[in-house]
Short mmCIF file of C-alpha atoms in Angstrom, two decimals:
data_model
loop_
_atom_site.label_atom_id
_atom_site.label_comp_id
_atom_site.label_asym_id
_atom_site.label_seq_id
_atom_site.Cartn_x
_atom_site.Cartn_y
_atom_site.Cartn_z
CA MET A 1 3.42 192.05 135.23
CA ALA A 2 5.59 192.20 138.38
CA SER A 3 9.34 192.68 138.23
CA ILE A 4 11.54 189.57 138.06
CA LYS A 5 14.72 189.06 140.07
CA ILE A 6 17.65 188.03 137.86
CA THR A 7 21.40 187.62 138.40
CA VAL A 8 23.66 190.23 136.79
CA ASP A 9 25.13 187.70 134.35
CA ARG A 10 21.72 187.64 132.61
CA ILE A 11 21.58 191.39 131.92
CA GLN A 12 21.83 192.60 128.32
CA PRO A 13 21.12 195.93 126.58
CA GLY A 14 17.38 196.57 126.20
CA LEU A 15 16.39 195.22 129.62
CA HIS A 16 14.64 197.67 131.95
CA ILE A 17 16.09 197.05 135.41
CA ARG A 18 15.92 198.33 138.98
CA LEU A 19 19.07 198.27 141.14
CA PRO A 20 18.62 196.80 144.65
CA VAL A 21 20.78 199.49 146.31
CA LYS A 22 20.25 203.03 147.58
CA TRP A 23 20.40 205.97 145.17
CA ASN A 24 23.65 207.30 146.68
CA GLU A 25 25.41 203.92 146.37
CA HIS A 26 25.71 203.90 142.57
CA PRO A 27 26.66 206.48 139.89
CA PHE A 28 23.54 206.14 137.72
CA LEU A 29 20.98 208.98 137.72
CA PHE A 30 18.11 206.66 138.59
CA ASN A 31 17.62 203.36 140.40
CA SER A 32 15.44 202.18 137.48
CA PHE A 33 16.54 202.52 133.86
CA LYS A 34 16.82 200.72 130.54
CA VAL A 35 20.29 199.27 129.99
CA LYS A 36 21.91 200.98 127.00
CA ASP A 37 25.20 199.16 126.47
CA GLU A 38 27.80 196.68 127.73
CA GLU A 39 29.62 199.46 129.61
CA GLN A 40 26.65 199.89 131.93
CA ILE A 41 26.53 196.13 132.53
CA ARG A 42 30.24 196.01 133.38
CA LEU A 43 29.76 198.93 135.75
CA ILE A 44 26.88 197.19 137.56
CA ARG A 45 29.13 194.14 138.08
CA HIS A 46 31.97 196.42 139.14
CA LEU A 47 29.75 197.78 141.93
CA GLY A 48 29.50 194.25 143.37
CA ILE A 49 25.79 193.99 142.68
CA LYS A 50 24.77 190.32 142.39
CA HIS A 51 21.20 190.64 141.14
CA VAL A 52 18.74 193.20 139.77
CA PHE A 53 14.99 193.35 139.19
CA MET A 54 13.86 193.49 135.55
CA ASN A 55 10.53 194.90 134.36
CA PRO A 56 9.29 192.79 131.40
CA ASN A 57 6.73 195.43 130.38
CA GLN A 58 9.41 198.08 129.88
CA SER A 59 12.07 195.82 128.38
CA ASP A 60 12.83 195.45 124.67
CA THR A 61 14.41 192.02 125.05
CA GLN A 62 14.61 188.93 127.29
CA PRO A 63 17.31 188.16 129.89
CA LEU A 64 20.24 186.04 128.77
CA PRO A 65 20.30 182.39 129.82
CA PRO A 66 22.04 181.88 133.19
CA SER A 67 25.84 181.55 133.53
CA GLN A 68 26.86 183.70 130.57
CA GLN A 69 29.22 185.91 132.55
CA THR A 70 32.54 186.47 130.84
CA SER A 71 35.92 186.63 132.54
CA SER A 72 36.90 189.83 130.76
CA ASP A 73 36.06 191.91 133.83
CA LYS A 74 39.20 190.54 135.48
CA ASP A 75 41.47 191.91 132.76
CA GLU A 76 43.58 194.73 134.22
CA GLY A 77 43.07 197.02 131.24
CA MET A 78 39.35 196.43 131.30
CA GLN A 79 39.28 197.14 135.06
CA GLU A 80 40.98 200.50 134.48
CA GLN A 81 38.46 201.36 131.77
CA ILE A 82 35.56 200.48 134.10
CA ASP A 83 37.09 202.63 136.86
CA GLN A 84 37.34 205.57 134.45
CA GLU A 85 33.74 205.11 133.32
CA ALA A 86 32.56 204.90 136.94
CA ALA A 87 34.48 208.08 137.81
CA LYS A 88 32.93 209.88 134.85
CA LEU A 89 29.39 208.82 135.86
CA TRP A 90 29.99 209.75 139.49
CA LYS A 91 31.13 213.21 138.39
CA GLU A 92 28.05 213.62 136.15
CA LYS A 93 25.84 212.55 139.03
CA GLN A 94 27.57 214.96 141.43
CA ASP A 95 27.22 217.80 138.92
CA ARG A 96 23.54 216.96 138.63
CA ILE A 97 23.14 216.93 142.42
CA GLU A 98 24.77 220.38 142.62
CA LYS A 99 22.55 221.66 139.82
CA LEU A 100 19.55 220.23 141.65
CA SER A 101 20.60 221.96 144.88
CA ALA A 102 20.86 225.27 143.01
CA TYR A 103 17.39 224.71 141.53
CA ARG A 104 15.95 223.95 144.98
CA ARG A 105 17.52 227.15 146.38
CA ARG A 106 15.96 229.06 143.48
CA VAL A 107 12.53 227.58 144.25
CA ILE A 108 12.89 228.38 147.96
CA ASN A 109 13.66 232.02 147.10
CA CYS A 110 10.71 232.08 144.73
CA GLU A 111 8.42 230.69 147.44
CA LYS A 112 9.62 233.40 149.84
CA GLU A 113 8.75 236.02 147.20
CA PHE A 114 5.35 234.41 146.75
CA GLU A 115 4.66 234.39 150.51
CA ARG A 116 5.73 238.05 150.77
CA SER A 117 3.44 238.96 147.87
CA LEU A 118 0.61 236.98 149.43
CA SER A 119 1.13 238.77 152.75
CA ARG A 120 1.11 242.14 150.97
CA MET A 121 -2.04 241.13 149.10
CA ARG A 122 -3.71 240.20 152.41
CA ALA A 123 -2.81 243.62 153.86
CA VAL A 124 -4.23 245.36 150.77
CA MET A 125 -7.57 243.54 150.98
CA ASN A 126 -7.83 244.22 154.72
CA LYS A 127 -7.52 247.96 154.05
CA ILE A 128 -10.15 248.12 151.29
CA ARG A 129 -12.96 249.17 153.66
CA ASN A 130 -11.18 251.44 156.14
CA ARG A 131 -8.11 252.86 154.36
CA PRO A 132 -8.87 252.39 150.66
CA GLU A 133 -6.40 254.99 149.32
CA GLN A 134 -3.58 253.33 151.26
CA ALA A 135 -4.71 249.97 149.86
CA VAL A 136 -4.42 251.30 146.30
CA ASP A 137 -0.94 252.72 146.95
CA GLU A 138 0.27 249.44 148.42
CA ALA A 139 -1.27 247.43 145.57
CA SER A 140 0.43 249.70 143.02
CA GLN A 141 3.81 249.13 144.69
CA LEU A 142 3.19 245.37 144.77
CA VAL A 143 2.31 245.45 141.07
CA ASN A 144 5.44 247.47 140.22
CA ASP A 145 7.67 245.01 142.08
CA ILE A 146 6.12 241.92 140.47
CA VAL A 147 6.01 243.32 136.92
CA ASP A 148 9.60 244.59 137.14
CA LYS A 149 10.63 241.05 138.10
CA LEU A 150 8.58 239.53 135.26
CA LEU A 151 10.13 241.83 132.66
CA SER A 152 13.70 241.67 133.96
CA ASP A 153 14.53 238.73 131.68
CA ASP A 154 12.98 236.92 128.73
CA ASN A 155 13.80 233.56 130.31
CA VAL A 156 10.92 233.23 132.78
CA THR A 157 10.17 230.05 134.75
CA LEU A 158 6.71 229.47 136.19
CA HIS A 159 6.91 227.47 139.43
CA LEU A 160 4.37 225.49 141.43
CA MET A 161 4.20 227.07 144.88
CA ASN A 162 3.94 225.39 148.26
CA GLY A 163 1.26 227.67 149.74
CA LYS A 164 1.08 227.37 153.53
CA SER A 165 -2.67 227.97 153.82
CA GLU A 166 -5.57 226.21 152.14
CA PHE A 167 -8.24 228.65 153.30
CA GLU A 168 -7.52 232.27 152.39
CA ASP A 169 -9.18 231.85 149.03
CA ILE A 170 -9.57 235.46 147.96
CA TYR A 171 -5.86 236.26 148.45
CA PHE A 172 -4.60 233.13 146.75
CA HIS A 173 -7.12 233.45 143.94
CA SER A 174 -6.43 237.13 143.28
CA LEU A 175 -2.66 236.66 143.27
CA ASN A 176 -2.93 233.55 141.11
CA VAL A 177 -5.16 235.28 138.56
CA SER A 178 -2.75 238.19 138.56
CA VAL A 179 0.30 235.99 137.88
CA VAL A 180 -1.45 234.05 135.09
CA SER A 181 -2.87 237.25 133.56
CA MET A 182 0.57 238.88 133.56
CA MET A 183 2.04 235.84 131.80
CA ILE A 184 -0.64 236.13 129.08
CA ALA A 185 -0.01 239.89 128.79
CA LYS A 186 3.74 239.31 128.51
CA ALA A 187 3.14 236.67 125.83
CA LYS A 188 1.05 239.25 123.95
CA LYS A 189 4.13 241.51 124.07
CA MET A 190 2.28 244.24 125.94
CA ASP A 191 4.44 247.03 127.37
CA ALA A 192 5.23 247.43 131.06
CA GLU A 193 2.50 249.99 131.76
CA GLU A 194 -0.20 247.83 130.17
CA ILE A 195 1.00 244.76 132.07
CA LYS A 196 0.82 246.79 135.29
CA LYS A 197 -2.79 247.68 134.47
CA VAL A 198 -3.55 244.00 133.97
CA ALA A 199 -1.83 243.05 137.24
CA PHE A 200 -3.57 245.77 139.27
CA ALA A 201 -7.01 244.96 137.88
CA SER A 202 -6.44 241.24 138.52
CA LEU A 203 -5.63 241.85 142.18
CA PHE A 204 -8.90 243.73 142.67
CA HIS A 205 -11.22 241.91 140.24
CA ASP A 206 -13.04 240.01 143.01
CA MET A 207 -12.89 242.63 145.76
CA GLY A 208 -16.70 242.92 145.77
CA LYS A 209 -16.79 239.48 147.43
CA VAL A 210 -15.86 241.13 150.73
CA LYS A 211 -19.52 242.30 150.83
CA VAL A 212 -20.95 238.84 150.10
CA PRO A 213 -21.50 236.53 153.11
CA THR A 214 -18.55 234.18 153.63
CA ALA A 215 -21.01 231.29 153.95
CA ILE A 216 -21.92 231.81 150.28
CA VAL A 217 -18.42 232.60 148.98
CA ARG A 218 -16.95 229.45 150.54
CA LYS A 219 -19.95 227.13 150.41
CA GLN A 220 -18.77 223.61 149.49
CA THR A 221 -22.11 222.34 148.18
CA PRO A 222 -24.09 223.64 145.17
CA LEU A 223 -25.51 227.15 145.63
CA SER A 224 -29.25 227.71 145.54
CA GLU A 225 -30.60 230.13 142.93
CA PRO A 226 -30.92 232.98 145.49
CA GLU A 227 -27.33 232.31 146.64
CA LYS A 228 -26.09 232.34 143.02
CA ASN A 229 -27.81 235.67 142.45
CA TYR A 230 -26.30 237.07 145.65
CA LEU A 231 -22.81 235.96 144.58
CA LYS A 232 -23.27 237.58 141.17
CA LEU A 233 -23.70 240.90 142.95
CA HIS A 234 -19.96 240.91 143.73
CA THR A 235 -19.31 242.72 140.43
CA LYS A 236 -21.76 245.48 141.47
CA TYR A 237 -20.35 245.67 145.01
CA GLY A 238 -16.79 245.78 143.69
CA LEU A 239 -17.62 248.64 141.36
CA GLU A 240 -19.25 250.55 144.22
CA LEU A 241 -16.19 250.07 146.43
CA ALA A 242 -13.85 251.18 143.62
CA GLY A 243 -16.06 254.19 142.89
CA ASN A 244 -15.57 255.43 146.45
CA ILE A 245 -11.77 255.28 146.22
CA GLU A 246 -10.13 258.40 144.84
CA GLY A 247 -7.70 257.67 142.03
CA PHE A 248 -8.82 254.07 141.50
CA PRO A 249 -7.90 253.27 137.86
CA GLU A 250 -10.74 253.23 135.33
CA SER A 251 -9.16 250.20 133.63
CA ALA A 252 -9.50 248.21 136.86
CA LYS A 253 -13.12 249.33 137.34
CA MET A 254 -13.89 247.97 133.89
CA VAL A 255 -12.42 244.59 134.79
CA ILE A 256 -14.30 244.45 138.11
CA GLU A 257 -17.55 245.06 136.25
CA GLN A 258 -16.96 242.81 133.22
CA HIS A 259 -14.81 239.83 134.31
CA HIS A 260 -17.82 237.46 134.18
CA GLU A 261 -19.00 238.59 130.74
CA LEU A 262 -18.64 235.93 128.02
CA ASN A 263 -18.12 236.22 124.26
CA ASP A 264 -21.44 234.58 123.39
CA GLY A 265 -23.46 236.99 125.57
CA SER A 266 -24.28 234.40 128.25
CA GLY A 267 -22.29 236.11 131.00
CA TYR A 268 -23.26 238.73 133.58
CA PRO A 269 -24.11 241.41 134.64
CA ALA A 270 -24.86 242.97 131.22
CA GLY A 271 -24.78 239.99 128.83
CA LEU A 272 -22.11 241.69 126.70
CA LYS A 273 -20.73 240.00 123.58
CA GLU A 274 -17.10 239.74 122.47
CA ALA A 275 -16.81 243.06 120.63
CA ASP A 276 -18.14 244.96 123.66
CA ILE A 277 -15.89 243.32 126.26
CA ASP A 278 -12.82 245.33 127.27
CA PRO A 279 -9.52 243.82 125.97
CA LEU A 280 -7.84 243.79 129.42
CA THR A 281 -10.91 242.09 130.85
CA GLN A 282 -10.68 239.40 128.16
CA ILE A 283 -7.18 238.51 129.39
CA ILE A 284 -8.19 238.37 133.05
CA SER A 285 -11.40 236.41 132.30
CA VAL A 286 -9.38 233.50 130.87
CA ALA A 287 -7.00 233.46 133.86
CA ASN A 288 -9.97 233.70 136.24
CA ALA A 289 -11.76 230.80 134.52
CA TYR A 290 -8.64 228.61 134.69
CA ASP A 291 -8.06 229.25 138.40
CA ASN A 292 -11.74 228.73 139.22
CA LEU A 293 -11.69 225.34 137.47
CA CYS A 294 -8.66 224.28 139.51
CA HIS A 295 -10.19 225.51 142.78
CA HIS A 296 -13.92 224.91 142.56
CA ASN A 297 -15.57 225.12 145.99
CA ILE A 298 -17.13 221.69 145.43
CA ALA A 299 -14.26 219.21 145.73
CA SER A 300 -15.69 216.80 143.15
CA GLU A 301 -15.77 219.63 140.58
CA GLN A 302 -12.09 220.59 140.99
CA LYS A 303 -9.95 219.82 137.96
CA ILE A 304 -6.22 219.12 137.87
CA PRO A 305 -4.33 221.75 135.80
CA TYR A 306 -3.99 219.47 132.77
CA VAL A 307 -7.74 218.72 132.72
CA ALA A 308 -8.62 222.38 133.41
CA LEU A 309 -6.64 223.52 130.35
CA SER A 310 -8.10 220.73 128.22
CA HIS A 311 -11.62 221.67 129.33
CA LEU A 312 -11.11 225.33 128.41
CA TYR A 313 -9.66 224.42 125.03
CA LYS A 314 -12.28 221.82 124.11
CA ASN A 315 -15.41 223.33 125.61
CA CYS A 316 -14.95 227.07 126.08
CA LYS A 317 -13.53 228.51 122.86
CA HIS A 318 -16.87 230.23 122.22
CA LEU A 319 -16.74 231.91 125.65
CA TYR A 320 -13.24 233.41 125.76
CA SER A 321 -10.72 235.07 123.49
CA ASN A 322 -9.13 232.27 121.46
CA GLU A 323 -5.86 234.20 121.27
CA ASN A 324 -5.65 234.57 125.05
CA LEU A 325 -6.66 230.95 125.59
CA SER A 326 -3.98 229.77 123.16
CA LEU A 327 -1.34 231.88 124.90
CA LEU A 328 -2.37 230.48 128.29
CA ILE A 329 -1.90 226.94 126.96
CA LYS A 330 1.33 227.91 125.26
CA PHE A 331 3.18 229.18 128.35
CA MET A 332 1.62 226.65 130.73
CA GLY A 333 2.64 223.80 128.44
CA ILE A 334 0.49 220.77 127.76
CA TYR A 335 1.20 219.55 131.30
CA PRO A 336 1.11 222.61 133.61
CA PRO A 337 2.87 222.76 136.98
CA GLY A 338 0.83 220.76 139.48
CA THR A 339 0.11 217.89 137.07
CA VAL A 340 1.02 214.32 138.07
CA VAL A 341 2.49 212.54 135.04
CA GLN A 342 3.50 209.10 133.84
CA LEU A 343 6.92 209.08 132.14
CA SER A 344 8.18 206.95 129.27
CA ASN A 345 10.62 205.18 131.63
CA ASP A 346 7.64 203.95 133.69
CA MET A 347 8.31 206.43 136.51
CA VAL A 348 5.71 208.77 138.00
CA GLY A 349 6.38 212.42 138.79
CA LEU A 350 4.92 215.85 139.54
CA VAL A 351 5.46 218.74 137.11
CA ILE A 352 6.86 221.52 139.29
CA SER A 353 7.94 224.20 136.83
CA VAL A 354 7.90 225.14 133.17
CA ASN A 355 10.38 227.41 131.42
CA SER A 356 9.14 229.86 128.79
CA ARG A 357 11.92 228.79 126.38
CA ASN A 358 11.22 225.07 126.73
CA ILE A 359 7.49 224.73 127.39
CA LEU A 360 7.36 221.17 126.05
CA PHE A 361 10.05 220.05 128.51
CA PRO A 362 9.06 220.91 132.10
CA ASN A 363 10.91 220.04 135.30
CA VAL A 364 9.46 216.95 136.95
CA LEU A 365 9.95 215.77 140.54
CA ILE A 366 10.29 211.98 140.42
CA TYR A 367 8.80 209.44 142.81
CA ASP A 368 11.70 207.31 144.00
CA PRO A 369 11.09 205.45 147.28
CA SER A 370 14.84 204.83 147.67
CA VAL A 371 15.45 208.60 148.02
CA PRO A 372 14.06 210.88 150.78
CA ARG A 373 11.46 213.29 149.34
CA THR A 374 13.59 216.31 150.25
CA GLN A 375 16.29 214.93 147.93
CA ALA A 376 13.94 213.50 145.29
CA PRO A 377 15.37 213.59 141.77
CA ILE A 378 14.12 216.49 139.65
CA ILE A 379 14.66 215.97 135.95
CA ASP A 380 14.67 218.59 133.22
CA LEU A 381 12.98 216.80 130.35
CA ALA A 382 14.82 219.05 127.89
CA GLU A 383 18.06 217.22 128.80
CA LYS A 384 16.81 213.65 128.67
CA GLU A 385 15.37 211.10 126.31
CA ILE A 386 12.53 210.64 128.80
CA LYS A 387 9.10 211.97 127.78
CA ILE A 388 5.72 212.48 129.42
CA VAL A 389 3.27 209.78 128.35
CA ASN A 390 0.09 211.07 130.03
CA ALA A 391 -1.41 212.80 133.06
CA ILE A 392 -2.61 210.89 136.11
CA LEU A 393 -5.46 211.87 138.43
CA PRO A 394 -4.00 212.19 141.96
CA ASN A 395 -6.79 210.04 143.44
CA LYS A 396 -5.63 207.17 141.20
CA LEU A 397 -2.18 207.11 142.80
CA PRO A 398 -1.23 204.57 145.48
CA ASP A 399 -1.18 206.23 148.92
CA LYS A 400 2.63 206.03 149.27
CA VAL A 401 3.14 207.72 145.87
CA ARG A 402 0.57 210.45 146.57
CA GLU A 403 2.14 211.11 149.98
CA TYR A 404 5.60 211.39 148.40
CA LEU A 405 4.68 213.63 145.46
CA ASN A 406 2.17 215.59 147.55
CA PRO A 407 -0.04 216.88 144.70
CA ARG A 408 -1.84 219.83 146.24
CA SER A 409 -5.47 220.79 146.13
CA ARG A 410 -4.37 224.44 146.17
CA ILE A 411 -2.46 225.14 142.94
CA SER A 412 -0.55 228.42 143.19
CA TYR A 413 2.05 229.80 140.78
CA PHE A 414 4.84 232.32 140.91
CA PHE A 415 7.72 233.03 138.55
CA ASP A 416 11.37 233.91 138.51
CA SER A 417 13.84 234.74 135.77
CA ASP A 418 17.44 233.91 134.97
CA ASP A 419 18.67 237.48 135.28
#
């Protein structure tokens, strides 16, 4: 049902309303909200607003009959009380805007770190053929820097990144798998050296793909059987490349060889079963599977993060370590960064980060056409009564909402900590 225009004298607590003014012209956190009490009603009148739009579907009650406005607003004492309440709300809103600005600065710094790491990863992969020892040294330094950051504080936030490129798949994928694998390893309480092994192996797990034709690696239609078999050779090629590099870690060689083995023996190249698959590989396999589901070459096969996690949990428990899969779901949250969600206040938003201490309450960027996207409200669900109701497929969104929220086909993650 469409919203209904009503005069302010008809507002009562329980009505879900939308204010017909810009976001910066009132002290409330949102333009749309459910009226809680008479104070809010008095404040709306105090702002000089003559009418609002009510949403019957979200309201708990009906509007009052017309012409029920009281004269109490004119009382001097009441006016002073309203002024004080307005000042309090304006201060809360300003504090929230400042907090939001600090959060945005934090994300910008995180994105710069991500881009630097991506650039370093690109340099590493470009040196694999001609200067392999230098590539290993640079990868080790990259791993040390990232792991030190990850372990610097227990309070880690995983952010959705705004990757500039949609095409450099191997760099994005390797860094993504590395970040997700490290988060699983940290959740398993592995020590720094073990996490560094996981990170290093993740960065190189697919390096054999440099010897597979790009036309096969990036093909956007189903592969033929010969093409599938050629692609499967990337584990063999990767192992050969690693074998020719002096000092290349044995733990990483194991991952390169085994990261497509599955617990039920249906994987490749050796058809190993759970007990025979290396423990570090079992961590990276789960992260690799998740990222591949989100970034399938065939567009129609790509899954949003929420669906990718659900698919792994419902359909793949027999293929991967249940402990690692559970930890992945635990730190990603039910609605991972990158998921478009419907909220209990009837708003739509994009999950943009999840904090390890509050995984059930992510940060959500809200669609609000009255606010420029660069200043869009970001709400921390841990602080509000608002909840996520369900996930929404991006292709189901109206064009203007999709354009505003900008859900990306390339889902990349990076983290920071509150140190």
